[in-house]
C-alpha positions as semicolon CSV with decimal commas, in nm:
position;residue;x (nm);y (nm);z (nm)
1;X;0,000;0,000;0,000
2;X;0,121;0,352;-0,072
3;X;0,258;0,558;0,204
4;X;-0,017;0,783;0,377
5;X;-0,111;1,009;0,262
6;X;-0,157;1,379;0,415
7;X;-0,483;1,468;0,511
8;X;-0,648;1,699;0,255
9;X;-0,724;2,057;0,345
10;X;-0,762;2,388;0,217
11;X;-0,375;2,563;0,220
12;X;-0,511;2,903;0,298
13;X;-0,653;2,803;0,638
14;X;-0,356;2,666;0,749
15;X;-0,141;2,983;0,621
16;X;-0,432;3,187;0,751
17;X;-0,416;3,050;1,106
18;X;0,029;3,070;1,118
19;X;-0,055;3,380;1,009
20;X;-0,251;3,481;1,309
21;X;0,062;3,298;1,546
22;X;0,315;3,607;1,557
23;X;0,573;3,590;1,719
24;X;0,648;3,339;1,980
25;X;0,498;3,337;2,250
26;X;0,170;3,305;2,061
27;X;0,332;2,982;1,844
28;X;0,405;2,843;2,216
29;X;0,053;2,907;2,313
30;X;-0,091;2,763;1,966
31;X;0,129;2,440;2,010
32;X;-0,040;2,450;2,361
33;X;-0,387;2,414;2,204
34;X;-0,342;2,191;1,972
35;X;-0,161;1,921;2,249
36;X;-0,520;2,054;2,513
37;X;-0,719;1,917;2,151
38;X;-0,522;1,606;2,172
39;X;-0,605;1,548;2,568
40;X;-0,917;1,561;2,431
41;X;-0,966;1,322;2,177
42;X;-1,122;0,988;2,208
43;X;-1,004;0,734;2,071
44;X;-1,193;0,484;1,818
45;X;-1,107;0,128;1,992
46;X;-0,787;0,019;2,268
47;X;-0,532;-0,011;1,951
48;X;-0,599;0,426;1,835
49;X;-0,295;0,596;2,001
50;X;-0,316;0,875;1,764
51;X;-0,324;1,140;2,019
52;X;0,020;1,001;2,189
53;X;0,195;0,972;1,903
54;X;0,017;1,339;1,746
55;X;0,146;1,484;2,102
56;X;0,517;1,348;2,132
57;X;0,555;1,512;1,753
58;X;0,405;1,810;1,898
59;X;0,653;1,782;2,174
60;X;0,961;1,701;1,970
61;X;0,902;1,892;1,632
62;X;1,060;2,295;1,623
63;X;0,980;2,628;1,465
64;X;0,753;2,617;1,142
65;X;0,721;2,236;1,144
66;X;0,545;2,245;1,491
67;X;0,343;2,535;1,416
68;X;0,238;2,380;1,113
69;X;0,120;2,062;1,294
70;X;-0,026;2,268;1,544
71;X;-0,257;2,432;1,328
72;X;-0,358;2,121;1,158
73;X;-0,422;1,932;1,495
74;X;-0,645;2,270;1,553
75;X;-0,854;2,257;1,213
76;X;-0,884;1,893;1,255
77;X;-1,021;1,915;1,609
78;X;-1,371;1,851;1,516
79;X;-1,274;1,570;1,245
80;X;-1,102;1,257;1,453
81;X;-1,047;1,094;1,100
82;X;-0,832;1,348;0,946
83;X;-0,687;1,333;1,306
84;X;-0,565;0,942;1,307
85;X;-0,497;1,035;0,914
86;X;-0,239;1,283;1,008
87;X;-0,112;1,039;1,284
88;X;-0,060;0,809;0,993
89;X;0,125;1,025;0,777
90;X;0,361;1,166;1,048
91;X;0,457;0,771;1,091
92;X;0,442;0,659;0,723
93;X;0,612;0,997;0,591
94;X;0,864;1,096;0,865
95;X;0,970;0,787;1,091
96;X;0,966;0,482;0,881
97;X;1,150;0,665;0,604
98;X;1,443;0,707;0,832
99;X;1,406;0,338;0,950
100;X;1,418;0,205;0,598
101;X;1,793;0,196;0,554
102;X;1,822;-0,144;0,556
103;X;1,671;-0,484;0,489
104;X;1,381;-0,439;0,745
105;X;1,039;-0,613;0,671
106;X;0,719;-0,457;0,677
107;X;0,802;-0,063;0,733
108;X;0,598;0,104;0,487
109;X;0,253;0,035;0,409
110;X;0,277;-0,254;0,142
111;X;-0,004;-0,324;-0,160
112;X;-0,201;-0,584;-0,256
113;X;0,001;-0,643;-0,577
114;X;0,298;-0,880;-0,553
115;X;0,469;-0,692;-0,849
116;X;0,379;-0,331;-0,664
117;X;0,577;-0,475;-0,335
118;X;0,863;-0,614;-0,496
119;X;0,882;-0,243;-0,677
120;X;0,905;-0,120;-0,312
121;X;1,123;-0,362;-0,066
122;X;1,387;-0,346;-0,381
123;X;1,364;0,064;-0,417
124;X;1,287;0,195;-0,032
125;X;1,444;-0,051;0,161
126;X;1,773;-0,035;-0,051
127;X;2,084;-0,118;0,119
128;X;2,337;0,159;0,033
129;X;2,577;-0,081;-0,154
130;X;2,957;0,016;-0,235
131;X;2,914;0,050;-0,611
132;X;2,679;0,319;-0,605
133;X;2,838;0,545;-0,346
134;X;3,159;0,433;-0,360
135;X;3,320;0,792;-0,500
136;X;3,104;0,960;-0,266
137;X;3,224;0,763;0,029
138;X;3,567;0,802;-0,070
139;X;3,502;1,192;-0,095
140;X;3,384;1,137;0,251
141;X;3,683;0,998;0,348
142;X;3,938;1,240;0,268
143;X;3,739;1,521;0,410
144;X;3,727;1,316;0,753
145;X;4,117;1,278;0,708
146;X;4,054;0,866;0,701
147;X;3,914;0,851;1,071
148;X;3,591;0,791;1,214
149;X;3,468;1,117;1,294
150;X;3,358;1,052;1,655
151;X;3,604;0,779;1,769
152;X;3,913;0,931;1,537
153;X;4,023;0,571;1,468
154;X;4,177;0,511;1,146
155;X;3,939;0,367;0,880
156;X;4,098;0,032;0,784
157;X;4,050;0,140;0,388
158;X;4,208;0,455;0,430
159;X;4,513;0,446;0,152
160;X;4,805;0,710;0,356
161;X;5,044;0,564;0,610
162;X;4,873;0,610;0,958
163;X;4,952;0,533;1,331
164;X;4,709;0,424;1,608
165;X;4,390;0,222;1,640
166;X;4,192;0,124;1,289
167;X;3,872;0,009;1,230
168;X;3,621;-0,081;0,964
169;X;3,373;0,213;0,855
170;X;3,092;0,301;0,669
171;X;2,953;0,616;0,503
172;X;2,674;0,674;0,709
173;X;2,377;0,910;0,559
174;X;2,222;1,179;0,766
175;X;1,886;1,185;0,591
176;X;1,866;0,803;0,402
177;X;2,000;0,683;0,083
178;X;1,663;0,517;0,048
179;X;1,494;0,813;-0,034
180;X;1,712;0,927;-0,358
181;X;1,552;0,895;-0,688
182;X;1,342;0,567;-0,790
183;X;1,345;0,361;-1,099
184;X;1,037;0,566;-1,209
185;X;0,771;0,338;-1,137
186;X;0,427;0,458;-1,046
187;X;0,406;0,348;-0,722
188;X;0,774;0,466;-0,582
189;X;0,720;0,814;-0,759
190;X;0,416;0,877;-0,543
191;X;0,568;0,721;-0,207
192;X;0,872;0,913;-0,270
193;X;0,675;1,232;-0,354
194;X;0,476;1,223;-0,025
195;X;0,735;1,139;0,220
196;X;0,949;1,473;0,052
197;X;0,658;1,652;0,076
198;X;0,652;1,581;0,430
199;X;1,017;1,601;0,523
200;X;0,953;1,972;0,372
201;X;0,653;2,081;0,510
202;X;0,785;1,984;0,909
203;X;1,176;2,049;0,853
204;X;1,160;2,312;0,643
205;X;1,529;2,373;0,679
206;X;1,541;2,126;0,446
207;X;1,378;2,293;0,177
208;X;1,581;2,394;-0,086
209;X;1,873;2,186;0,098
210;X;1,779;1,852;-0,012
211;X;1,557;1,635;-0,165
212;X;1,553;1,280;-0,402
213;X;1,772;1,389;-0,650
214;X;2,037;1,539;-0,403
215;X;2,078;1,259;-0,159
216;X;2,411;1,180;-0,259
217;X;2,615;1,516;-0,112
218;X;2,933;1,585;0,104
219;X;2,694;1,782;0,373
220;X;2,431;1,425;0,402
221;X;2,732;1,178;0,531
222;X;3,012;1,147;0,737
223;X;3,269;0,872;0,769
224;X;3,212;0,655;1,126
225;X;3,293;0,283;1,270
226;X;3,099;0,033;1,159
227;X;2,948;-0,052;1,529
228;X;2,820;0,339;1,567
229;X;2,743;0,331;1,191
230;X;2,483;0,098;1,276
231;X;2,343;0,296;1,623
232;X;2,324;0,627;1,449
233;X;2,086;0,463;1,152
234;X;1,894;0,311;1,383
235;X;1,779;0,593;1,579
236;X;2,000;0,474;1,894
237;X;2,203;0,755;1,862
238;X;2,183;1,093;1,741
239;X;2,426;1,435;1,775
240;X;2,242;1,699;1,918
241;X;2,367;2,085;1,837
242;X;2,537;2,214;2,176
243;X;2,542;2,575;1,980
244;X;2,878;2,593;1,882
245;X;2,969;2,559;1,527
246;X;2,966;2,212;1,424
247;X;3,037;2,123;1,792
248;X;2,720;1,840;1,869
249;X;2,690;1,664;2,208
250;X;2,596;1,268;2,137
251;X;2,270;1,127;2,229
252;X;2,214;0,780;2,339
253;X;1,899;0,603;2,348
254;X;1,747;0,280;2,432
255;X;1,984;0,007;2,478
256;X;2,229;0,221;2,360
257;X;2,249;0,362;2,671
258;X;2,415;0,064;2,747
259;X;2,635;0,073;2,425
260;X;2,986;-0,126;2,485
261;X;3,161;0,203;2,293
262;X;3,026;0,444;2,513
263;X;3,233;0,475;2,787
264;X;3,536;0,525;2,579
265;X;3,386;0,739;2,335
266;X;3,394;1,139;2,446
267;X;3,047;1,333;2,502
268;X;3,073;1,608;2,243
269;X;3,230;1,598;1,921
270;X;3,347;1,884;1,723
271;X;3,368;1,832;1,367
272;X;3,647;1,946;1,138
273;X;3,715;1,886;0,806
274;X;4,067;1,776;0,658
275;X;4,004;2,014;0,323
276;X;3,796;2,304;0,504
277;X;3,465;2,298;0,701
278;X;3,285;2,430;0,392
279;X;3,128;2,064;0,346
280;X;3,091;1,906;0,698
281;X;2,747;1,773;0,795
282;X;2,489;2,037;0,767
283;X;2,358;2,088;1,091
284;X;1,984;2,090;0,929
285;X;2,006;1,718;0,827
286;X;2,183;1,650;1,135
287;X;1,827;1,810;1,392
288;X;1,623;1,640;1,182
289;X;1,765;1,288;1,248
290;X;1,781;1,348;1,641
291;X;1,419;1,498;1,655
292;X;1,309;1,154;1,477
293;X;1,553;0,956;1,673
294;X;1,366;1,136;1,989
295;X;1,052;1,069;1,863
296;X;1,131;0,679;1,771
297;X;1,254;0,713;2,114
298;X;0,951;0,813;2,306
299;X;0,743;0,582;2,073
300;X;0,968;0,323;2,239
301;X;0,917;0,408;2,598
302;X;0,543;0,486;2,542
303;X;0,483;0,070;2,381
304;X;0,337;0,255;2,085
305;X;0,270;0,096;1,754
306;X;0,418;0,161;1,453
307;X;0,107;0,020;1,252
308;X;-0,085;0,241;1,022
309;X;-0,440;0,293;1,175
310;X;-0,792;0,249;0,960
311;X;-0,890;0,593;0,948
312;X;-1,200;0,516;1,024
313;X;-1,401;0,384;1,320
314;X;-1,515;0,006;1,298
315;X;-1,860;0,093;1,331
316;X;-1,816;0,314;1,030
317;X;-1,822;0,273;0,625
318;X;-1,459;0,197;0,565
319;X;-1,258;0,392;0,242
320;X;-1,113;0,232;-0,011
321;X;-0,788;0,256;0,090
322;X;-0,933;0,123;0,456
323;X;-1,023;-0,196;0,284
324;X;-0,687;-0,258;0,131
325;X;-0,542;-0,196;0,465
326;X;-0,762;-0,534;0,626
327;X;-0,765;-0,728;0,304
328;X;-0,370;-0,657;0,283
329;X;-0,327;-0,737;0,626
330;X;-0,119;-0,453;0,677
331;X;0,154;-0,732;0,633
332;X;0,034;-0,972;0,898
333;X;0,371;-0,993;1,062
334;X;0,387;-0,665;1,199
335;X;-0,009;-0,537;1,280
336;X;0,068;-0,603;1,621
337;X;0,408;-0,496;1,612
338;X;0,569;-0,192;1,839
339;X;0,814;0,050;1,834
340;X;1,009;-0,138;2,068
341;X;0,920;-0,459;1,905
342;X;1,003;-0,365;1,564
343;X;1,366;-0,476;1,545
344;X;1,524;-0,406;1,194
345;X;1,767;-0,657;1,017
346;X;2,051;-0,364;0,961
């Protein structure tokens, strides 16, 4: 099944209603609102946790993102489809995409046509294999000067002499290969369309910054260990901006709180580049991996599910797309499936 999609509604209200935010104190108070609407809501049966999940976004999201969602949770208030809807999309759109970076089953909504999922577990959940971003993570490379840019050991394919520790890296991306340009097929030019539509509209530092056809830049990757390689894409770790220039403390979560590495590995990081800092991680890409690693997170601590939810009641006429969802299954393996269940095969 295609990725959900965002709840339709008329643009002008929503710029109408930023519009009448200001300045910030009055976003704080609209974000306020809009979590009050969410206290509110009732859910459809024991399985709807759209308003936790709509409130940690609320919680976690910053500047136009949140007061985006904000104003959406407000002119949805009266409309608890639109409401799980949205809840869908934030999942669908935002999280999964940055969970799809390896071989994991079941992570975005799949069709009932075999040929349609085959289209999508060999396009989304692409493994970022050597020969197509080989030159990219040798450009990587150099810029790190050959070492893992949190531990400083020596990457093991790094060609100059060296002295000290080595280890085996990887090119890790900020925001995930997965989402670069498809093969063109129907189906992956809409997912792909509505999950950059998303990462847009609630990151809008990314606007302009990044997108499908731009995945592959010096600013989206940086060279690190294979063992924190795999952390970082799985949300277990993140580097969050202490406000010094490219100086990020590093964030641990879940069992990677428990991470062997961690004790040896230092608390903040301040990144440098062997050819200028003109190309080191953009700091943009960077928040909008921890906010999702934060949300993941508190999906995780919360038991919440990382299902996508009928839009509709059970007592109610279901959609179209709400019949696919129980004829489909939702991919049987994973309807009961949580945050903290869902363990990907990295």
């Amino acid at each position: 099944m295609p990725v959900s999609e965002h709840p339709e509604i008329d643009g002008a209200l929503i710029e109408e209603w930023l519009s009448t935010l200001g300045d910030d104190s009055v976003a704080r108070l609209g974000v306020i609102v809009a979590i009050d609407i969410c206290d509110d809501y009732i859910p459809c049966d024991q399985s709807d946790d759209t308003d936790q999940v709509l409130k940690i976004f609320l919680r976690r999201l910053e500047g136009n993102g949140l007061n985006t969602l904000a104003a959406e949770v407000y002119l949805y208030q009266n409309e608890p489809d639109k409401l799980r809807a949205l809840r869908n999309h934030l999942i669908d759109a935002l999280l999964k995409p940055m969970l799809a970076r390896g071989k994991g089953k079941g992570l975005i909504s799949q069709p009932v046509d075999e040929d349609a999922q085959t289209e999508i577990q060999s396009v989304l959940h692409e493994v970022e294999t050597v020969s197509r971003d080989a030159a990219l993570r040798n450009e990587c490379l150099k810029r790190d000067g050959g070492r893992c840019m949190i531990s400083q050991y020596w990457s093991d394919s790094w060609e100059e002499p060296s002295e000290g520790e080595i280890c085996s890296t990887k090119c890790a991306h900020c925001i995930p290969f997965s989402l670069s340009t498809t093969n063109g097929s129907y189906i992956q030019t809409v997912n792909n369309a509505t999950i950059w539509l998303a990462y847009h509209r609630y990151f809008t530092d990314l606007q302009g910054a990044i997108a499908s056809e731009s995945i592959k830049q010096l600013p989206n990757v940086m060279t690190l260990m294979d063992t924190l390689h795999k952390q970082f894409r799985k949300l277990k770790m993140a580097f969050k901006s202490t406000g010094v220039q490219n100086q990020y403390a590093i964030q641990w979560f879940g069992s990677a709180e428990r991470f062997y590495l961690r004790r040896i590995l230092p608390p903040t990081v301040q990144f440098s580049a062997h050819d200028g800092d003109e190309n080191l991680p953009n700091p943009a890409f960077l928040r909008c991996h921890y906010i999702l690693a934060e949300v993941y997170n508190d999906m995780n601590l919360r038991n919440l599910s990382l299902k996508v939810l009928p839009t509709l009641p059970p007592e109610e006429k279901m959609t179209l797309n709400d019949a696919l969802l129980f004829i489909g299954g939702a991919s049987v393996e994973f309807v009961e499936d949580t945050a903290q269940d869902k363990e990907l095969e990295l």
